[in-house]
XYZ file of C-alpha atoms in Angstrom:
782
model
C 165.970 73.145 106.545
C 162.927 72.573 104.458
C 159.570 72.429 105.674
C 159.179 69.052 104.229
C 157.260 67.853 106.819
C 154.396 69.706 105.858
C 154.127 66.396 104.080
C 153.151 65.349 107.578
C 149.889 67.054 106.957
C 149.860 66.667 103.220
C 146.870 64.390 103.312
C 144.005 65.302 105.536
C 141.245 62.884 106.263
C 138.220 64.815 107.398
C 135.310 62.437 107.263
C 132.099 64.271 106.640
C 133.989 66.671 104.404
C 135.555 63.975 102.278
C 139.213 63.102 102.024
C 141.076 66.338 101.458
C 144.632 67.080 100.410
C 146.554 69.870 102.000
C 148.998 71.520 99.662
C 151.930 73.554 100.853
C 151.671 76.927 99.149
C 153.654 77.320 95.934
C 155.366 80.388 97.337
C 156.509 78.524 100.433
C 157.694 75.596 98.327
C 159.748 77.940 96.217
C 161.337 79.526 99.285
C 162.077 76.112 100.731
C 163.740 75.006 97.482
C 161.745 71.784 97.731
C 160.342 69.882 94.812
C 156.806 68.589 94.991
C 158.136 65.023 95.046
C 159.347 65.562 98.589
C 155.833 66.041 99.928
C 154.648 62.508 100.359
C 151.691 61.546 102.563
C 152.867 60.696 106.034
C 150.126 61.414 108.497
C 146.486 62.210 108.808
C 144.694 64.961 110.599
C 141.528 63.140 111.520
C 139.336 65.519 113.451
C 136.278 63.458 112.640
C 137.759 60.422 114.403
C 138.698 62.675 117.320
C 135.158 64.033 117.354
C 133.666 60.537 117.274
C 135.809 59.273 120.158
C 135.109 62.362 122.236
C 131.380 61.895 121.614
C 131.514 58.303 122.874
C 133.428 59.289 126.009
C 131.257 62.353 126.675
C 128.147 60.180 126.569
C 129.726 57.702 128.989
C 131.053 60.275 131.477
C 128.101 62.662 131.106
C 130.042 65.753 132.138
C 131.942 68.672 130.578
C 135.487 67.771 129.492
C 138.743 69.642 129.843
C 140.787 70.211 126.688
C 143.357 67.662 127.898
C 140.641 65.055 128.304
C 139.265 65.722 124.826
C 142.581 65.158 123.106
C 143.732 62.273 125.307
C 140.408 60.421 125.347
C 140.012 61.238 121.655
C 143.023 58.972 121.059
C 141.765 55.988 123.063
C 142.226 52.605 121.439
C 138.782 51.531 122.688
C 136.752 54.571 123.784
C 133.623 52.461 124.301
C 135.085 50.143 126.927
C 138.171 51.898 128.329
C 137.943 52.457 132.080
C 138.503 56.150 132.751
C 139.344 57.426 136.216
C 141.689 60.400 136.470
C 144.781 59.543 138.467
C 144.289 55.770 138.678
C 143.297 53.761 135.585
C 145.723 53.061 132.768
C 144.648 54.283 129.340
C 145.480 52.468 126.105
C 146.158 55.156 123.535
C 146.948 55.502 119.829
C 149.352 58.440 119.379
C 149.567 59.964 115.914
C 153.339 60.026 115.632
C 156.745 59.603 117.286
C 159.779 61.915 117.426
C 163.223 60.965 118.744
C 166.339 63.036 119.384
C 169.658 61.481 118.386
C 170.898 60.663 121.888
C 167.786 58.631 122.747
C 167.042 57.491 119.183
C 170.117 55.259 119.208
C 168.746 53.005 121.938
C 165.181 53.292 120.637
C 166.219 52.167 117.150
C 168.420 49.399 118.572
C 165.356 48.155 120.474
C 163.174 48.458 117.372
C 165.731 46.452 115.391
C 165.607 43.794 118.127
C 161.824 43.604 117.776
C 162.197 42.077 114.311
C 159.517 44.307 112.769
C 160.080 45.470 109.163
C 158.802 49.066 109.339
C 157.368 51.596 111.764
C 153.584 51.619 112.007
C 153.184 55.367 112.611
C 155.006 58.395 111.151
C 158.272 58.817 113.037
C 161.310 61.069 112.861
C 164.867 61.278 114.227
C 166.387 64.676 115.048
C 170.150 65.262 115.371
C 170.524 67.906 118.068
C 172.187 66.424 121.170
C 175.657 65.441 119.974
C 176.989 68.862 118.913
C 179.372 70.341 121.469
C 179.604 74.118 121.823
C 183.232 75.162 121.548
C 183.951 77.984 119.106
C 180.864 78.875 117.091
C 178.107 77.389 114.984
C 179.814 76.427 111.717
C 183.031 75.022 113.170
C 181.264 73.199 116.001
C 178.831 71.586 113.540
C 181.647 70.485 111.218
C 183.504 68.926 114.146
C 180.365 67.139 115.362
C 179.729 65.629 111.941
C 183.243 64.232 111.934
C 183.288 62.969 115.530
C 179.798 61.442 115.368
C 179.882 60.142 111.807
C 179.366 56.537 112.891
C 176.278 57.394 114.943
C 174.780 59.698 112.323
C 175.287 57.035 109.639
C 173.605 54.460 111.862
C 170.595 56.685 112.525
C 170.256 57.735 108.881
C 170.497 54.159 107.591
C 168.192 52.771 110.294
C 165.701 55.522 109.488
C 165.835 54.703 105.786
C 165.406 50.972 106.370
C 162.534 51.211 108.853
C 160.655 54.182 107.406
C 161.761 56.936 109.806
C 162.443 60.489 108.655
C 165.908 61.832 109.457
C 166.708 65.449 110.340
C 170.439 65.897 109.835
C 172.798 67.628 112.284
C 172.367 71.378 111.950
C 168.631 71.187 111.327
C 167.808 72.338 114.833
C 166.430 71.220 118.161
C 163.772 68.513 118.043
C 161.093 70.565 119.821
C 161.447 73.594 117.565
C 161.297 71.330 114.479
C 158.158 69.674 115.838
C 156.523 73.064 116.435
C 157.432 74.263 112.946
C 156.358 71.092 111.167
C 154.536 68.379 113.081
C 152.529 69.795 115.975
C 148.995 70.996 115.335
C 145.895 71.460 117.488
C 144.518 68.132 118.689
C 147.409 65.880 117.650
C 148.914 63.379 120.094
C 152.655 62.963 119.705
C 155.159 61.169 121.891
C 158.835 62.054 121.893
C 161.897 60.526 123.489
C 162.784 63.741 125.284
C 161.275 65.185 128.434
C 160.631 68.584 126.822
C 158.379 67.166 124.113
C 155.461 69.050 125.811
C 156.759 72.128 123.944
C 154.165 71.222 121.282
C 151.382 72.146 123.701
C 151.943 75.702 122.507
C 150.114 74.646 119.339
C 147.251 72.980 121.198
C 148.794 69.516 120.915
C 149.190 66.806 123.521
C 152.905 66.046 123.252
C 154.370 63.750 125.908
C 157.940 62.829 126.769
C 158.649 59.097 127.038
C 161.489 56.597 127.132
C 162.683 54.767 124.048
C 160.829 51.559 124.896
C 157.530 53.454 124.881
C 158.439 54.863 121.472
C 159.135 51.315 120.247
C 155.637 50.251 121.344
C 154.024 53.027 119.320
C 156.298 52.473 116.309
C 155.347 48.802 116.492
C 151.643 49.639 116.332
C 150.943 48.553 119.901
C 148.567 50.690 122.013
C 150.561 52.915 124.333
C 149.783 52.901 128.046
C 149.545 56.021 130.196
C 148.096 56.389 133.650
C 145.001 58.554 133.202
C 146.310 62.034 134.024
C 144.798 64.379 136.515
C 144.290 67.897 135.186
C 145.678 71.030 136.821
C 144.063 74.182 135.516
C 145.980 77.448 135.343
C 143.620 80.351 134.725
C 145.338 83.361 133.226
C 143.859 86.842 133.448
C 145.313 90.197 132.518
C 147.927 90.884 129.850
C 151.675 90.384 129.534
C 153.540 93.654 129.156
C 156.879 95.364 129.676
C 159.719 93.151 130.872
C 157.344 90.307 131.798
C 157.476 87.443 129.309
C 155.841 84.024 128.784
C 158.829 82.467 130.568
C 157.784 84.256 133.744
C 154.462 82.393 133.736
C 156.134 78.985 134.052
C 158.861 80.289 136.385
C 156.087 81.466 138.696
C 154.101 78.228 138.324
C 157.256 76.206 139.066
C 157.672 78.174 142.274
C 154.093 77.331 143.226
C 153.970 73.647 142.284
C 157.655 72.684 142.851
C 159.522 70.034 140.868
C 157.038 67.299 141.722
C 153.758 69.224 142.017
C 152.692 68.371 138.486
C 153.494 64.650 138.639
C 150.751 62.544 137.102
C 148.905 65.577 135.768
C 148.462 67.606 132.609
C 148.682 71.343 133.164
C 145.995 73.100 131.154
C 146.194 76.847 130.672
C 143.002 78.764 129.991
C 141.308 82.099 130.597
C 141.340 85.528 128.933
C 145.044 86.065 129.597
C 145.945 83.322 127.112
C 145.296 85.604 124.150
C 148.091 87.985 125.208
C 150.699 85.221 124.704
C 152.200 84.324 121.322
C 152.087 80.740 120.045
C 155.833 80.331 120.602
C 155.435 81.899 124.050
C 152.840 79.267 124.887
C 155.330 76.639 123.703
C 157.924 78.052 126.127
C 155.479 77.658 129.013
C 154.568 74.095 128.025
C 158.209 73.154 127.471
C 159.287 73.987 130.997
C 156.257 72.205 132.439
C 158.584 69.204 132.460
C 160.339 70.873 135.402
C 157.265 70.509 137.611
C 156.923 66.824 136.727
C 153.821 67.346 134.569
C 152.850 64.667 132.059
C 152.467 67.527 129.590
C 150.960 71.012 129.289
C 148.567 72.465 126.742
C 146.876 75.677 125.620
C 143.494 76.024 123.883
C 143.350 76.753 120.161
C 143.189 80.473 119.384
C 144.057 83.113 116.812
C 147.735 83.180 117.840
C 148.055 79.496 116.920
C 146.177 80.101 113.677
C 148.624 82.848 112.699
C 151.632 80.645 113.501
C 150.241 77.779 111.403
C 149.711 80.154 108.477
C 153.226 81.614 108.789
C 154.745 78.134 108.768
C 152.939 77.095 105.596
C 150.037 75.248 107.202
C 147.120 77.568 106.568
C 144.832 74.745 105.506
C 145.430 72.992 108.817
C 144.395 76.207 110.544
C 141.231 76.361 108.446
C 140.358 72.805 109.404
C 141.090 73.534 113.065
C 138.678 76.461 112.821
C 135.945 74.083 111.642
C 136.535 71.773 114.606
C 137.463 74.455 117.131
C 134.963 73.173 119.718
C 137.144 70.059 120.049
C 140.219 72.180 120.695
C 139.077 74.207 123.713
C 137.794 73.097 127.134
C 134.074 72.708 127.727
C 132.439 75.387 129.789
C 131.956 74.136 133.332
C 134.710 71.507 133.167
C 136.372 70.694 136.469
C 140.061 70.627 137.328
C 141.732 68.597 140.061
C 143.569 71.745 141.117
C 143.174 75.337 139.986
C 145.842 78.046 140.016
C 145.000 81.628 139.061
C 147.590 84.079 137.727
C 146.992 87.727 136.927
C 149.447 88.628 134.174
C 149.006 92.334 134.935
C 150.621 91.690 138.321
C 153.259 89.148 137.239
C 156.834 90.413 137.506
C 159.975 89.135 135.736
C 161.351 86.076 137.508
C 164.627 84.187 137.732
C 164.831 80.686 139.212
C 167.738 78.874 140.808
C 170.391 77.951 141.548
C 170.571 74.135 141.360
C 166.814 73.590 140.984
C 164.280 75.127 138.577
C 161.572 75.680 141.199
C 163.485 78.109 143.456
C 161.699 81.222 142.194
C 162.715 84.838 142.781
C 161.454 88.092 141.296
C 164.369 89.631 139.362
C 164.030 92.676 141.618
C 164.945 90.559 144.652
C 167.479 88.004 143.401
C 170.501 90.234 144.011
C 169.699 90.611 147.694
C 168.913 86.895 148.026
C 172.218 86.051 146.342
C 174.156 88.262 148.742
C 172.394 86.713 151.732
C 173.217 83.182 150.537
C 176.751 83.973 149.336
C 175.927 83.137 145.732
C 178.360 84.802 143.324
C 176.874 88.088 142.092
C 179.106 88.416 139.049
C 177.509 86.898 135.960
C 180.260 85.032 134.112
C 178.175 83.886 131.118
C 174.724 84.670 129.758
C 173.250 82.049 127.439
C 170.095 82.510 125.369
C 168.285 80.106 123.072
C 167.638 76.389 123.650
C 164.440 74.491 122.942
C 162.665 76.615 125.557
C 163.396 80.106 124.282
C 164.741 80.328 120.741
C 161.777 81.615 118.778
C 161.857 84.569 116.404
C 160.074 86.632 119.053
C 162.596 85.611 121.751
C 165.543 86.581 119.576
C 163.893 89.841 118.579
C 163.237 90.886 122.172
C 166.794 89.990 123.206
C 168.159 91.921 120.218
C 166.076 94.981 121.166
C 167.766 95.013 124.585
C 171.210 94.531 123.033
C 170.588 97.335 120.505
C 169.878 99.817 123.297
C 173.207 98.998 124.931
C 175.059 99.238 121.625
C 173.496 102.616 120.881
C 175.047 103.866 124.144
C 178.435 102.302 123.396
C 178.096 99.319 125.748
C 178.762 95.641 125.157
C 178.312 92.658 127.446
C 180.435 92.455 130.585
C 179.744 88.720 130.711
C 180.391 86.205 127.974
C 177.250 85.808 125.860
C 176.067 82.937 123.646
C 173.081 82.528 121.332
C 171.608 79.157 120.337
C 169.085 79.300 117.475
C 166.363 76.661 117.827
C 166.306 75.613 114.189
C 167.904 76.243 110.826
C 164.784 78.224 109.935
C 165.216 80.492 112.964
C 168.972 80.852 112.314
C 168.470 81.823 108.681
C 165.642 84.231 109.472
C 167.355 86.087 112.333
C 170.496 86.307 110.197
C 168.506 87.810 107.328
C 166.649 90.245 109.596
C 169.747 91.539 111.393
C 169.102 90.131 114.875
C 172.187 87.921 114.755
C 174.413 90.873 113.861
C 173.108 92.915 116.797
C 173.631 90.015 119.194
C 177.160 89.413 117.860
C 177.999 93.108 118.035
C 177.039 93.272 121.717
C 179.549 90.467 122.364
C 177.610 87.318 121.561
C 178.719 84.102 119.862
C 176.100 82.364 117.741
C 176.309 78.630 118.361
C 175.051 75.724 116.253
C 171.339 74.960 115.885
C 171.456 72.369 118.642
C 171.004 71.763 122.358
C 174.575 72.684 123.262
C 175.189 74.041 126.784
C 171.594 73.403 127.851
C 172.357 69.671 128.076
C 176.016 69.940 129.035
C 177.441 69.969 125.512
C 179.704 72.871 126.348
C 183.484 72.897 126.290
C 183.646 75.666 128.869
C 187.095 77.073 129.634
C 186.604 80.449 131.348
C 186.500 78.981 134.874
C 188.317 76.088 136.497
C 186.487 72.974 137.633
C 185.248 73.557 141.170
C 185.440 77.341 140.876
C 182.344 79.013 142.293
C 180.607 81.135 139.645
C 177.227 82.261 138.309
C 175.676 81.841 134.874
C 172.228 82.944 133.693
C 170.392 81.124 130.929
C 167.076 81.042 129.110
C 167.158 77.250 129.378
C 164.724 75.060 131.315
C 166.842 73.026 133.703
C 169.633 73.998 136.092
C 170.528 70.941 138.144
C 173.974 70.797 139.713
C 176.721 70.500 137.065
C 174.182 70.090 134.255
C 175.428 72.816 131.917
C 179.204 72.635 132.304
C 179.927 69.604 134.561
C 181.092 72.006 137.301
C 179.194 71.389 140.568
C 180.182 74.871 141.778
C 178.421 76.649 138.911
C 175.312 78.482 140.126
C 172.930 78.358 137.159
C 169.803 80.527 137.020
C 167.024 80.263 134.437
C 165.067 83.272 133.209
C 163.824 84.865 129.979
C 166.163 85.680 127.045
C 165.631 89.419 127.525
C 166.547 89.266 131.221
C 169.592 87.110 130.400
C 170.680 89.726 127.866
C 170.227 92.562 130.355
C 172.167 90.725 133.082
C 174.955 89.819 130.638
C 175.286 93.497 129.749
C 175.240 94.574 133.418
C 177.499 91.689 134.450
C 175.755 91.136 137.768
C 172.737 89.429 139.318
C 172.184 92.580 141.336
C 170.563 94.437 138.434
C 166.867 95.031 137.881
C 166.304 96.426 134.374
C 162.912 97.790 135.404
C 164.459 100.249 137.871
C 168.264 100.249 137.693
C 170.558 102.318 135.473
C 173.554 101.404 133.333
C 176.497 103.723 132.742
C 177.651 104.461 129.201
C 181.361 104.913 128.416
C 180.817 108.704 128.377
C 179.445 108.571 131.922
C 175.802 108.964 130.924
C 173.351 107.042 133.115
C 170.549 105.384 131.217
C 167.789 102.867 131.804
C 166.877 100.092 129.390
C 163.445 100.399 127.841
C 161.205 97.294 127.983
C 162.021 94.879 125.163
C 159.979 94.553 122.026
C 160.038 92.080 119.177
C 157.796 90.912 116.377
C 155.911 87.737 117.145
C 156.620 86.447 113.633
C 158.748 87.788 110.756
C 157.044 90.309 108.487
C 158.721 88.753 105.423
C 157.888 85.150 106.327
C 160.477 82.650 107.489
C 163.643 81.864 105.545
C 163.807 78.048 105.663
C 167.598 78.029 105.226
C 169.398 74.892 104.129
C 167.666 71.619 103.308
C 168.537 69.282 106.187
C 165.836 66.607 105.934
C 166.116 63.047 104.605
C 162.826 61.369 103.775
C 162.843 57.541 103.972
C 162.455 55.636 100.699
C 159.107 53.945 99.960
C 160.671 50.532 100.540
C 163.757 50.079 102.704
C 163.688 46.289 103.056
C 166.793 45.787 100.909
C 168.836 48.316 102.903
C 171.314 47.238 105.574
C 172.098 48.738 108.951
C 175.592 47.825 110.032
C 176.850 47.929 113.607
C 180.551 47.183 113.967
C 181.068 44.656 116.811
C 184.280 46.543 117.733
C 182.529 49.911 117.976
C 182.707 51.798 121.264
C 179.731 53.967 120.247
C 177.142 51.384 119.170
C 176.249 47.939 120.474
C 173.448 45.592 119.493
C 171.265 44.639 122.439
C 171.057 41.264 124.104
C 167.746 40.327 125.787
C 167.605 40.701 129.571
C 167.031 37.533 131.603
C 163.493 36.512 132.575
C 162.202 36.565 136.133
C 163.100 33.303 137.902
C 159.567 32.740 139.142
C 160.632 33.155 142.775
C 160.990 35.941 145.317
C 164.179 38.001 145.067
C 166.355 37.011 148.024
C 169.217 38.708 149.879
C 169.883 41.518 147.444
C 172.679 43.845 148.494
C 171.969 47.557 148.904
C 174.276 49.030 146.260
C 173.757 52.623 147.372
C 171.344 54.471 149.595
C 170.945 57.764 147.769
C 170.570 60.954 149.785
C 168.471 63.870 148.517
C 167.764 64.916 144.935
C 168.564 62.245 142.382
C 167.656 63.246 138.845
C 168.312 61.283 135.680
C 171.404 63.494 135.335
C 172.667 61.998 138.605
C 171.775 58.463 137.456
C 173.103 58.723 133.893
C 175.059 61.901 133.250
C 174.939 63.633 129.872
C 177.702 65.922 128.575
C 180.729 63.854 127.527
C 178.776 60.643 128.153
C 176.339 61.373 125.339
C 178.700 59.773 122.855
C 178.040 56.355 124.428
C 174.234 56.514 124.302
C 174.180 53.757 121.667
C 176.500 51.428 123.620
C 174.852 50.090 126.754
C 177.950 48.577 128.325
C 180.067 51.714 127.902
C 177.371 54.165 128.995
C 176.844 52.028 132.104
C 180.174 53.288 133.381
C 178.367 56.490 134.397
C 175.615 54.805 136.431
C 174.794 56.848 139.540
C 178.172 58.576 139.553
C 176.439 61.838 140.440
C 174.317 60.479 143.306
C 175.137 61.326 146.922
C 175.862 58.295 149.119
C 174.024 58.670 152.438
C 176.763 56.722 154.230
C 179.530 59.277 153.662
C 177.928 62.188 151.732
C 180.349 61.358 148.928
C 179.728 61.141 145.214
C 180.682 57.939 143.375
C 182.238 56.358 146.453
C 180.464 53.324 147.911
C 181.545 50.296 149.902
C 181.957 46.974 148.125
C 180.591 44.550 150.713
C 182.343 41.586 149.087
C 185.830 43.104 149.375
C 185.338 45.710 152.117
C 186.927 48.345 149.891
C 185.412 51.545 148.541
C 184.997 52.113 144.816
C 182.941 53.846 142.145
C 179.268 52.902 141.870
C 179.527 51.259 138.415
C 182.677 49.359 139.417
C 181.073 47.906 142.548
C 177.910 47.030 140.612
C 179.971 45.201 137.984
C 181.828 43.295 140.711
C 178.551 42.217 142.301
C 177.173 41.108 138.927
C 180.328 39.110 138.133
C 179.929 37.335 141.474
C 176.222 36.611 141.054
C 175.058 39.163 143.629
C 171.834 40.982 142.767
C 171.402 44.466 144.185
C 168.928 47.244 144.879
C 169.087 51.044 145.034
C 167.346 52.941 147.824
C 166.353 56.534 147.075
C 164.570 59.645 148.257
C 161.642 61.722 146.909
C 160.868 62.304 143.205
C 163.618 59.887 142.208
C 164.466 60.126 138.508
C 163.096 63.618 137.864
C 164.311 65.450 134.792
C 165.208 63.950 131.427
C 163.335 61.085 129.772
C 166.605 59.186 129.192
C 165.905 55.469 129.537
C 169.613 54.804 130.022
C 168.926 55.632 133.675
C 166.822 52.442 133.702
C 168.822 50.337 131.237
C 172.096 50.765 133.108
C 170.928 49.431 136.501
C 169.309 46.476 134.716
C 172.449 45.789 132.686
C 174.695 45.879 135.765
C 172.621 43.461 137.828
C 170.056 45.652 139.565
C 166.643 44.179 140.370
C 164.711 46.831 142.271
C 164.723 50.561 142.987
C 163.042 51.377 146.311
C 162.287 55.042 147.000
C 159.898 57.466 148.674
C 158.413 58.553 145.313
C 159.206 58.455 141.573
C 159.044 60.865 138.683
C 156.581 59.556 136.055
C 158.804 58.861 133.045
C 161.565 57.191 135.038
C 159.144 54.897 136.863
C 157.749 53.721 133.513
C 161.233 53.291 132.044
C 162.230 51.039 134.959
C 159.163 48.855 134.414
C 159.889 48.613 130.689
C 163.336 47.152 131.410
C 162.134 44.510 133.843
C 163.111 46.278 137.061
C 160.855 46.736 140.109
C 160.213 50.408 140.928
C 158.783 50.275 144.448
C 157.838 52.923 146.995
C 157.862 52.796 150.776
C 154.292 52.525 152.053
C 155.572 54.583 154.962
C 158.117 57.110 153.597
C 159.915 57.201 156.952
C 160.940 53.567 156.366
C 163.673 55.061 154.176
C 165.469 55.872 157.428
C 165.405 52.221 158.499
C 167.567 51.082 155.590
C 171.301 50.939 156.259
C 173.940 50.978 153.503
C 175.175 47.463 154.361
C 171.695 45.850 154.465
C 170.443 42.973 152.379
C 166.863 43.091 151.140
C 164.502 40.332 149.999
C 161.365 41.178 148.013
C 158.502 38.881 149.019
C 155.155 38.298 147.324
C 156.301 38.130 143.713
C 154.694 34.721 143.133
C 151.316 36.389 143.703
C 152.314 39.755 142.183
C 149.100 41.592 141.284
C 147.891 45.159 140.612
C 147.149 47.073 143.793
C 148.621 44.400 146.060
C 151.673 45.607 148.052
C 154.901 43.622 148.229
C 157.028 43.028 151.329
C 160.672 43.842 151.907
C 162.511 41.772 154.485
C 165.511 43.833 155.520
C 168.473 42.020 157.096
C 170.838 44.216 159.072
C 174.467 43.243 159.620
C 173.816 42.783 163.348
C 171.487 39.890 162.487
C 168.216 41.726 163.144
C 165.490 41.925 160.509
C 162.607 44.235 159.714
C 159.667 43.757 157.361
C 158.502 46.793 155.402
C 155.512 47.236 153.101
C 156.271 48.375 149.548
C 153.739 49.830 147.124
C 153.840 49.671 143.358
C 151.835 50.983 140.400
C 152.115 47.935 138.101
C 149.070 46.907 136.081
C 148.604 43.431 134.600
C 150.431 44.205 131.351
C 153.373 45.718 133.214
C 153.604 42.670 135.471
C 153.966 40.623 132.276
C 156.905 42.857 131.312
C 158.576 42.072 134.633
C 157.961 38.359 134.292
C 159.303 38.294 130.708
C 162.394 40.285 131.703
C 161.429 43.444 129.807
C 158.662 44.941 127.685
C 160.696 44.132 124.569
C 160.975 40.474 125.609
C 157.208 40.401 126.106
C 156.636 41.934 122.674
C 158.716 39.153 121.109
C 156.790 36.493 123.063
C 153.532 37.803 121.661
C 154.879 37.627 118.096
C 155.319 33.849 118.330
């Protein structure tokens, strides 16, 4: 890895102080083995523009502002005239940059290619982290991934070079860790095509997860739309200590707010307790804010962030942030839409799960709860790392627990894996001996990639369908997410608790009170973990894994083989007919939780993320059919036979039958993957009608020309039968704030009329009418 992207901040525009260059220190350059030619200007830190915009908005609103409001409103396209009403108006924003992980970048770049534009308008990067499967260990798994995914990596590298997008090669690390180390800084607004982009909030940044079509808008230089977020304040008092970690803050908050409690809001942490949390610890908390549906999360600028910036070669950014620090903290007297107070002195270690990240338990109680619910007590595998918890501090604290066990002659009873977040983290923990300790206790160090956290895990220790328990320091634990086994009970907790439970081999172990037994029979208790926040000897940047785009890529070619089963150029979706949508068949009435993992599974399907037709073969195969409680088994109402969801959808499309999906609450929670919207559109879907949506998925559906609609009366969900046909009325007078009607025809000949709400604004209605946001973009170019 290099730290090239300090070139991100290589030029600083600070009006009032004159244009100023930021130079990466000579010592850091030498360590990074990077020549000065690599540090080209790519972005601007423009606190003066932020200050100016905030001043305009403050004068208009005439009230104290939260930190979230300062950064968001500071990026308004038109701060003088933009309507601002938290929770209702749509904001037109100008993000500073875009980041894309390789699984979502494929479709984003294919859409950008379709736009016909010659080069991205804002600094953008691609990060190869999703396509590396954990099998044996880091080096061998990475080598295999490079071979298996060569076609995709070549496409992304060449597309990046042609269109001006930086390319982080496989092995560089997880997108969110790279952003924290290189691109995030206090006050920046960044959008990323991954739901855990909010990780950057640990550095005082507003970083928001989006679908690929949103990224295309920003890369095209078009103002980006976001419904004006509400702001949930979390006031922290007290101090973290002992076994309690930053992860426990968000595990506790998830238990309070649930998986949809943060929808439409930014979670803003503040209060005296903030200063007891490291910068990377704050990033952990912001990262997992995605699990409560939050738009993003953020912390105020403080000394911990300053220290992290200095340690990662960005001391001059920290100095500039100090000058503008009043922009980077909330105003005194600002008001929150909801306020939660947490006393860190009283917070205990938590573990959440199984099957949902908001089922919170104190570690001291989870064993008893597991016994009561017949969850397997034996811990089969402990997994630490991921984008949520792979910092130097995380690895140090886990290693301190492992070292205590080793000193007593113990190793892990469970299997144990370690996923470094970046090449810089891998190289540094290797140099400082943490990796050796973790290997000696029984761990396997995996590649610098997402791996098991997203289902890229060739797990072989249990059979499919075998009931078992794993504990992870990941962020998400939906059914079958990590290993494709629906019987795996996955729990999320801190790396140090994972390590302790892997050593003990059971959920029924509380390291604060319980004893382990050494081989010689000695009983001993683990001491609370400790670990340096940052390395004393600075970071070792490791290998150079970054490819900077050439100054001019117009002569370069991006080839997509028409016979490829991994990549496929996109064809435009059809325009709206201009009439109401009549007699659409209910494809499936989904029962219960339906995340984007249920709609478009990851794991082995990741290899098709650049090929819309092939990836569509996983559409809704994880959703539960309300008719029979089965997965991927629905009735084809043209043939009367039962088949897989994608197969029936394809049959309907081939026979000219449009269809709708009916769903439950918080439909589409989880990942930002826009394939969960592209696939229904590609296979003939026209509308998704549910009780409520998760934010990113609702936007993704609109971008692809679908109608995301909600029951005005949620109980109307119960009136829909699996064999019904639905007509959507009122589309000829489709307007913001005006409900649509659904005429439901039952097979017995009776009909019912239901009211459907929507959140479309005028621009989004134009997307629907044009067939997609991309179609509308092309119309505006002519």
